[in-house]
Coordinates of C-alpha atoms in Angstrom, one line a residue:
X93 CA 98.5 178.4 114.9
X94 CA 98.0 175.0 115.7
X95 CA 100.6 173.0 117.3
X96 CA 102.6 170.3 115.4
X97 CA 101.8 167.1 116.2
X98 CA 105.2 164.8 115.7
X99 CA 105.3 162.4 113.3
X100 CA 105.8 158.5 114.5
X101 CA 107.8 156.1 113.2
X102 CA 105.7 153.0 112.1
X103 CA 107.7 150.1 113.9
X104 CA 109.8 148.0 111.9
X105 CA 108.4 144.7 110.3
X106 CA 110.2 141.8 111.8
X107 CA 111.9 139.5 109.0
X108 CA 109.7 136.6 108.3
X109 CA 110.5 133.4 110.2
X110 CA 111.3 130.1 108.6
X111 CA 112.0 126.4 109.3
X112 CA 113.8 123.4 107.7
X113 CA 111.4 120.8 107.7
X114 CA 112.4 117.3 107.1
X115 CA 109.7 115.9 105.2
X116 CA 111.4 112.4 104.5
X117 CA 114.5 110.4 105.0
X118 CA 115.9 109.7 108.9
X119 CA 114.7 112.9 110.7
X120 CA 111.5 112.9 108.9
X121 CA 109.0 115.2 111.4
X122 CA 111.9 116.9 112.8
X123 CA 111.8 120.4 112.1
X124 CA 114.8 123.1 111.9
X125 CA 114.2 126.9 112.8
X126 CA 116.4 129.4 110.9
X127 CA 118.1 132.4 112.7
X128 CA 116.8 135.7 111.2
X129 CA 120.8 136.1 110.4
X130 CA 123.1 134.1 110.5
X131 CA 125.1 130.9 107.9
X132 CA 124.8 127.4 109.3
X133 CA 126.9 125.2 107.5
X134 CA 125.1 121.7 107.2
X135 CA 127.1 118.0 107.4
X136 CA 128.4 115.2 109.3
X137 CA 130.9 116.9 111.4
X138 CA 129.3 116.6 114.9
X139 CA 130.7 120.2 115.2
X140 CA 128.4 122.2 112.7
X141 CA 125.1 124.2 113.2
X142 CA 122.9 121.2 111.5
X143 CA 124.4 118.0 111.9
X144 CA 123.1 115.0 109.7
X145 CA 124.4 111.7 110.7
X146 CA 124.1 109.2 107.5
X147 CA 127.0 108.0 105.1
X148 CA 125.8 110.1 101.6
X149 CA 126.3 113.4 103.7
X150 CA 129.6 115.1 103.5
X151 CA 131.4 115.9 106.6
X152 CA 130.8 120.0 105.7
X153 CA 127.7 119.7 103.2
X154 CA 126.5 122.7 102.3
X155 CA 126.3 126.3 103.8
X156 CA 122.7 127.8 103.9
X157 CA 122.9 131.9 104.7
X158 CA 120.1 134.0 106.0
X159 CA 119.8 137.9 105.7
X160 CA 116.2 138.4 106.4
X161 CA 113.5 137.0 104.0
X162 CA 116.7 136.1 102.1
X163 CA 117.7 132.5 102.0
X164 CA 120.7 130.9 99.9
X165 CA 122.2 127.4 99.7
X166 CA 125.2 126.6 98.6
X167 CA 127.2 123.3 98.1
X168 CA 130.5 122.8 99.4
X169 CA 131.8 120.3 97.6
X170 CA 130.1 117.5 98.7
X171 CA 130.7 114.1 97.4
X172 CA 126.7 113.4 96.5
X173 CA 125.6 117.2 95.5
X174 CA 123.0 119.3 96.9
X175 CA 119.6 119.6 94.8
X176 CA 117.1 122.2 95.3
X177 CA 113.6 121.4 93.4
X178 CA 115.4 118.5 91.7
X179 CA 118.0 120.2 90.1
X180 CA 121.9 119.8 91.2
X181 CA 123.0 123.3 92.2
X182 CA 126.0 125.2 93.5
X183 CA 124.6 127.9 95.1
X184 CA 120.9 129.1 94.9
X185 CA 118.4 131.2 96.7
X186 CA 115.7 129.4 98.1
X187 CA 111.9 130.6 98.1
X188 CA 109.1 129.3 100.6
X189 CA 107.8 125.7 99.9
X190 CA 111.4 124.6 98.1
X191 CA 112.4 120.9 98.6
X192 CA 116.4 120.3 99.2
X193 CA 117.4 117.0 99.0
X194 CA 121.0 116.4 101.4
X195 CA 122.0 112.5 102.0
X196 CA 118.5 110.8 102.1
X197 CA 117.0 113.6 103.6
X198 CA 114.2 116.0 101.8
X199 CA 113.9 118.8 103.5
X200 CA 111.4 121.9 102.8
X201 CA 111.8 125.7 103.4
X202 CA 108.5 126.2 105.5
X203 CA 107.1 129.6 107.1
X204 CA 108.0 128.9 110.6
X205 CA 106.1 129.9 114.5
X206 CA 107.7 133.4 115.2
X207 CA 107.0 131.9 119.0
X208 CA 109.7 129.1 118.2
X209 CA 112.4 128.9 120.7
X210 CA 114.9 129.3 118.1
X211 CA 118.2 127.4 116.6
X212 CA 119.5 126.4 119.5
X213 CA 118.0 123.6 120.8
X214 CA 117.4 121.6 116.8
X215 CA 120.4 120.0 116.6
X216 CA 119.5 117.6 119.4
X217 CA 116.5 117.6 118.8
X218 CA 117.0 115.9 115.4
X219 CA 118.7 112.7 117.2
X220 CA 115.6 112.4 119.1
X221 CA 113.4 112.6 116.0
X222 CA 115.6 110.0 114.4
X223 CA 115.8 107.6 117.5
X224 CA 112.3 108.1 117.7
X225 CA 111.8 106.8 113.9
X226 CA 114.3 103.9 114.3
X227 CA 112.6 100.0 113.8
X228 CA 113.7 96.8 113.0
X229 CA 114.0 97.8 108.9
X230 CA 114.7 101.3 108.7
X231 CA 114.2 102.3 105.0
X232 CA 116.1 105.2 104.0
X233 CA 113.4 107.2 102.5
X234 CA 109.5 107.6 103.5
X235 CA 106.5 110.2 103.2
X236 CA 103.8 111.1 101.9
X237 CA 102.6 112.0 98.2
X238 CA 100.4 114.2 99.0
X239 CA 103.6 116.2 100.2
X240 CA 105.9 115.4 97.8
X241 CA 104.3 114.9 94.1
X242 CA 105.6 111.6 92.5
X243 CA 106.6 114.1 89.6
X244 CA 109.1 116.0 92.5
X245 CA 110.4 112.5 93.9
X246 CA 110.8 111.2 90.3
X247 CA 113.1 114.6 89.6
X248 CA 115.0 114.3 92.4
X249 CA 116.1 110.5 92.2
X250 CA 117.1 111.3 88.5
X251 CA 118.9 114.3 89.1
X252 CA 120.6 112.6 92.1
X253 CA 121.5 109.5 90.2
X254 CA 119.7 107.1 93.2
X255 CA 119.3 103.4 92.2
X256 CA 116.5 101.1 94.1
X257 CA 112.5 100.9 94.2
X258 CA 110.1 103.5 95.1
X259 CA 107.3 101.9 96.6
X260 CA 103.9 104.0 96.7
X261 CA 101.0 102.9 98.4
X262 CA 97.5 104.1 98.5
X263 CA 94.3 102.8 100.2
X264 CA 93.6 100.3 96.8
X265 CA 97.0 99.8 94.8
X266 CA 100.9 99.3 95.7
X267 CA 103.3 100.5 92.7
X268 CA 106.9 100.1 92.4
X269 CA 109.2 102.1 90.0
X270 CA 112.3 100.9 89.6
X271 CA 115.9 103.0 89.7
X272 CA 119.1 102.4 88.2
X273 CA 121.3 105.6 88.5
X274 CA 118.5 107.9 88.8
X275 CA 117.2 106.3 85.6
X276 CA 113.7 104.9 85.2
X277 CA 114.0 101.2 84.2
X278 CA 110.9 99.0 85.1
X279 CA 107.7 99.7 86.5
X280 CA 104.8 97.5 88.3
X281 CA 101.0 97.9 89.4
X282 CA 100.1 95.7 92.6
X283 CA 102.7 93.0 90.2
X284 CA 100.4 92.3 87.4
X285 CA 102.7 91.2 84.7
X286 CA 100.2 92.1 82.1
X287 CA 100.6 95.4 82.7
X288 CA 103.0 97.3 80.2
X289 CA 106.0 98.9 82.4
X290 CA 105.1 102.5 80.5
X291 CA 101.5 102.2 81.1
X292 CA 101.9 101.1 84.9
X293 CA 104.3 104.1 85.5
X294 CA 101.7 106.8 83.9
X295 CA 99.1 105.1 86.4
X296 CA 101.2 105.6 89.3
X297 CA 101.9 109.2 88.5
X298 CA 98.0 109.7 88.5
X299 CA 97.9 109.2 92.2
X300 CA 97.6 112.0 94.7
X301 CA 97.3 110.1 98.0
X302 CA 99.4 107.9 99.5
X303 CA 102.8 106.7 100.9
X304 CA 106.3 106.0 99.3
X305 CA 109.3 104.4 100.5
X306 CA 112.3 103.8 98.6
X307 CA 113.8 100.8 99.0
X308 CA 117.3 99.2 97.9
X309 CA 117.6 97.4 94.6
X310 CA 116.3 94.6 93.7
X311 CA 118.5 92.2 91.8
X312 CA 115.8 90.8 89.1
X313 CA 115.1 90.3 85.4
X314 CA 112.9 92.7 84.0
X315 CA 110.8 91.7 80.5
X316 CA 110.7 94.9 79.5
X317 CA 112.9 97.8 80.3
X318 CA 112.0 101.4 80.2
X319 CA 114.3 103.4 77.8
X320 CA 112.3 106.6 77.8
X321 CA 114.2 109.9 80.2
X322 CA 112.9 110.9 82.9
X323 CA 111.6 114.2 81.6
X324 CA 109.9 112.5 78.7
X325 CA 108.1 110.1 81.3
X326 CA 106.7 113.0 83.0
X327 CA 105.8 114.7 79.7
X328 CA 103.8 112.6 78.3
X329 CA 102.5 111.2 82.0
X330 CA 101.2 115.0 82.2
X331 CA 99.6 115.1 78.5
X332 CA 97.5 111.5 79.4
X333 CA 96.2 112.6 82.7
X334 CA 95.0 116.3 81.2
X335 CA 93.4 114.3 78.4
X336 CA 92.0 111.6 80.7
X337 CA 90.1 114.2 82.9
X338 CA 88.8 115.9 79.9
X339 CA 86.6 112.6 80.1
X340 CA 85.1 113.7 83.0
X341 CA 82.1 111.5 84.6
X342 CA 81.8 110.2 81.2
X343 CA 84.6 107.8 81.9
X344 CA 83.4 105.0 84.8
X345 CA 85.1 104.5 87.6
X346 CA 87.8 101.9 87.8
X347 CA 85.7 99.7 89.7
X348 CA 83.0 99.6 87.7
X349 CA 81.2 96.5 85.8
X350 CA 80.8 96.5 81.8
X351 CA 78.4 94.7 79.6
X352 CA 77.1 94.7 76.7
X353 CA 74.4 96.8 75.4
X354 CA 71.4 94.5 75.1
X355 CA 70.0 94.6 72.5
X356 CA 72.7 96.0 70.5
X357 CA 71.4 98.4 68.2
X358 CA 74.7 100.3 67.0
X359 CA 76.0 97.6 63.7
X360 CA 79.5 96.4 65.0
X361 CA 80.7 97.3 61.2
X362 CA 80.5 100.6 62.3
X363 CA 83.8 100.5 64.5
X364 CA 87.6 100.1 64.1
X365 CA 89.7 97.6 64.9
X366 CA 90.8 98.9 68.3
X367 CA 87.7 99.7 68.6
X368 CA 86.2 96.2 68.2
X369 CA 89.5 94.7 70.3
X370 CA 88.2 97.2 73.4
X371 CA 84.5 95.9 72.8
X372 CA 85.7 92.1 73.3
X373 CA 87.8 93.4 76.5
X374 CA 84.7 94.3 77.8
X375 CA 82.7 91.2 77.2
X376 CA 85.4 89.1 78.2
X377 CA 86.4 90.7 81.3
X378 CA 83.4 93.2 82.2
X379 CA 85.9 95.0 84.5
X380 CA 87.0 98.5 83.9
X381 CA 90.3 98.1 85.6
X382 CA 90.7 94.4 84.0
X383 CA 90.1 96.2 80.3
X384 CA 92.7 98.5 81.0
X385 CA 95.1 96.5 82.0
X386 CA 94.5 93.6 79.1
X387 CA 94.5 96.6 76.8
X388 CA 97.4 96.8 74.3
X389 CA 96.7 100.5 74.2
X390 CA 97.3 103.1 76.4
X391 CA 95.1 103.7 79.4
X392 CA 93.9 107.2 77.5
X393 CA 93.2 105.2 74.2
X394 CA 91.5 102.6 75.4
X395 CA 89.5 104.6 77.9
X396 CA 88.7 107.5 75.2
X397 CA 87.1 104.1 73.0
X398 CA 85.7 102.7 76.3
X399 CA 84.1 105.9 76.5
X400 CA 83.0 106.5 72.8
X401 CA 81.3 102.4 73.0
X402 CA 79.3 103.7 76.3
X403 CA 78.0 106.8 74.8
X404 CA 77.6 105.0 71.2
X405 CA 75.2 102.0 72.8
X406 CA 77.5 99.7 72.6
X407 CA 78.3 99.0 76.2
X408 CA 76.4 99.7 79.3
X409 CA 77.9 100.1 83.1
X410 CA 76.0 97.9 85.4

């Protein structure tokens, strides 16, 4: 009989790791590792585990509680609310990648170095992150878009009620929208005052790349308000952009040059009269960017016809 060999005991898993990182706002950079178990409570009491020192920040925030992989925030009370993916909450349980907004602060649940060198020394560490960040205009909120989607940042300042003017920039354009108690009301690309406030705000939320800061209100008269809700912004933003890519390579880029077809085979009888009001865009501006801009239409309408004229031998792209 062959001896019995004991049976070992696999070792225990460790509890995933995570981190708070602040991804905009005044400790943007900073980073907060979480206990494996433990409840920090969050504010501007200089006594607490995580201590944020700006005005919208209650003196005891919130209280975030860790058991393991598990992870719940909860509000206490504060006076501004704590949101969690844009939406105002009580008490939720957060997953990986989640984006809490507290004060000015957004702040993502993030798998974190199990090498980290734990809780204790972040709360200083935060101060340093936000002396380091400190300049002659400090704006309240900054990132990146590639980090936080406009569609996120556009959830959050409605569900948080913020007022003032998000700024985005990318290597070509600079966009403003502007906020009035988390309401969209006016919106600008690179300040051309042709451009419709709708149809500027569905061309910013095309961008993928860039940089936003928001900035305080702006005391000005706006031509034309925005009355649509935020979620009907995004709605229809989302429905263009799908239908807008369907063009694929068929649509030019929005540098490109337009001219006329010469000769001009096609008879002009043939098209609408959106279609014919696209065609003079083009002859009159030869710019695909100027013809979307001087476009009553939509950018999808007028680049679907732009499209349909190119492929129809009415236009050519130099």
């Amino acid at each position: 009989m062959e001896p019995s060999v004991p049976k070992m005991t696999p070792p225990a898993r460790p509890a995933k790791q995570f981190a708070l990182r602040f991804i905009s706002g005044k400790y943007q950079g900073g980073e907060f590792p979480l206990p494996a178990s433990k409840e920090l409570v969050v504010g501007r009491s200089s006594e607490l585990d995580m201590v944020l020192v700006e005005d919208m920040v209650s003196r005891r925030h919130a209280k975030i509680t860790v058991t393991g992989d598990q992870i719940f925030i909860q509000d206490l009370g504060s006076t501004n609310g704590t949101f969690v993916n844009g939406e105002k909450i009580k008490r939720a349980r957060l997953q990986e990648g989640d984006r809490i907004l507290i004060g000015t602060s957004i702040i993502k649940l993030v798998a974190a170095d199990a090498s980290g060198s734990g809780v204790a020394a972040a709360g200083p560490n935060l101060e340093d992150v936000a002396a380091g960040r400190r300049t002659s205009q400090v704006r309240t909120m900054s990132g990146s878009i590639a980090e936080i989607p406009l569609p996120d940042l556009m959830q959050l300042f409605s569900a948080s009620k913020k007022s003032g003017v998000l700024v985005v920039r990318t290597d070509q354009d600079v966009g403003k929208i502007f906020f009035d108690g988390g309401q969209v009301v006016f919106a600008t690309v690179n300040d051309k005052g042709e451009v419709q406030p709708l149809k500027a705000l569905y061309r910013i939320l095309t961008w993928t790349d860039g940089t936003f800061d928001m900035e305080p209100p702006e005391e000005r008269d706006f031509p034309e308000r925005v009355s649509m809700s935020t979620e009907g912004i995004l709605m229809e933003a989302m429905r263009q952009l799908d239908e807008v890519r369907r063009l694929g390579d068929d649509l030019p880029a929005m540098h490109a040059t337009i001219a006329l077809a010469m000769p001009m085979i096609p008879p002009l009888r043939q098209l609408s009269q959106e279609e014919l009001d696209v065609l003079q865009l083009a002859y009159n501006y030869g710019h695909t960017e100027t013809i979307l801009d001087r476009s009553l239409a939509s950018d999808l309408d007028t680049s679907t016809i732009l499209v349909k004229l190119l492929k129809g031998g009415y236009l050519r792209v130099e």
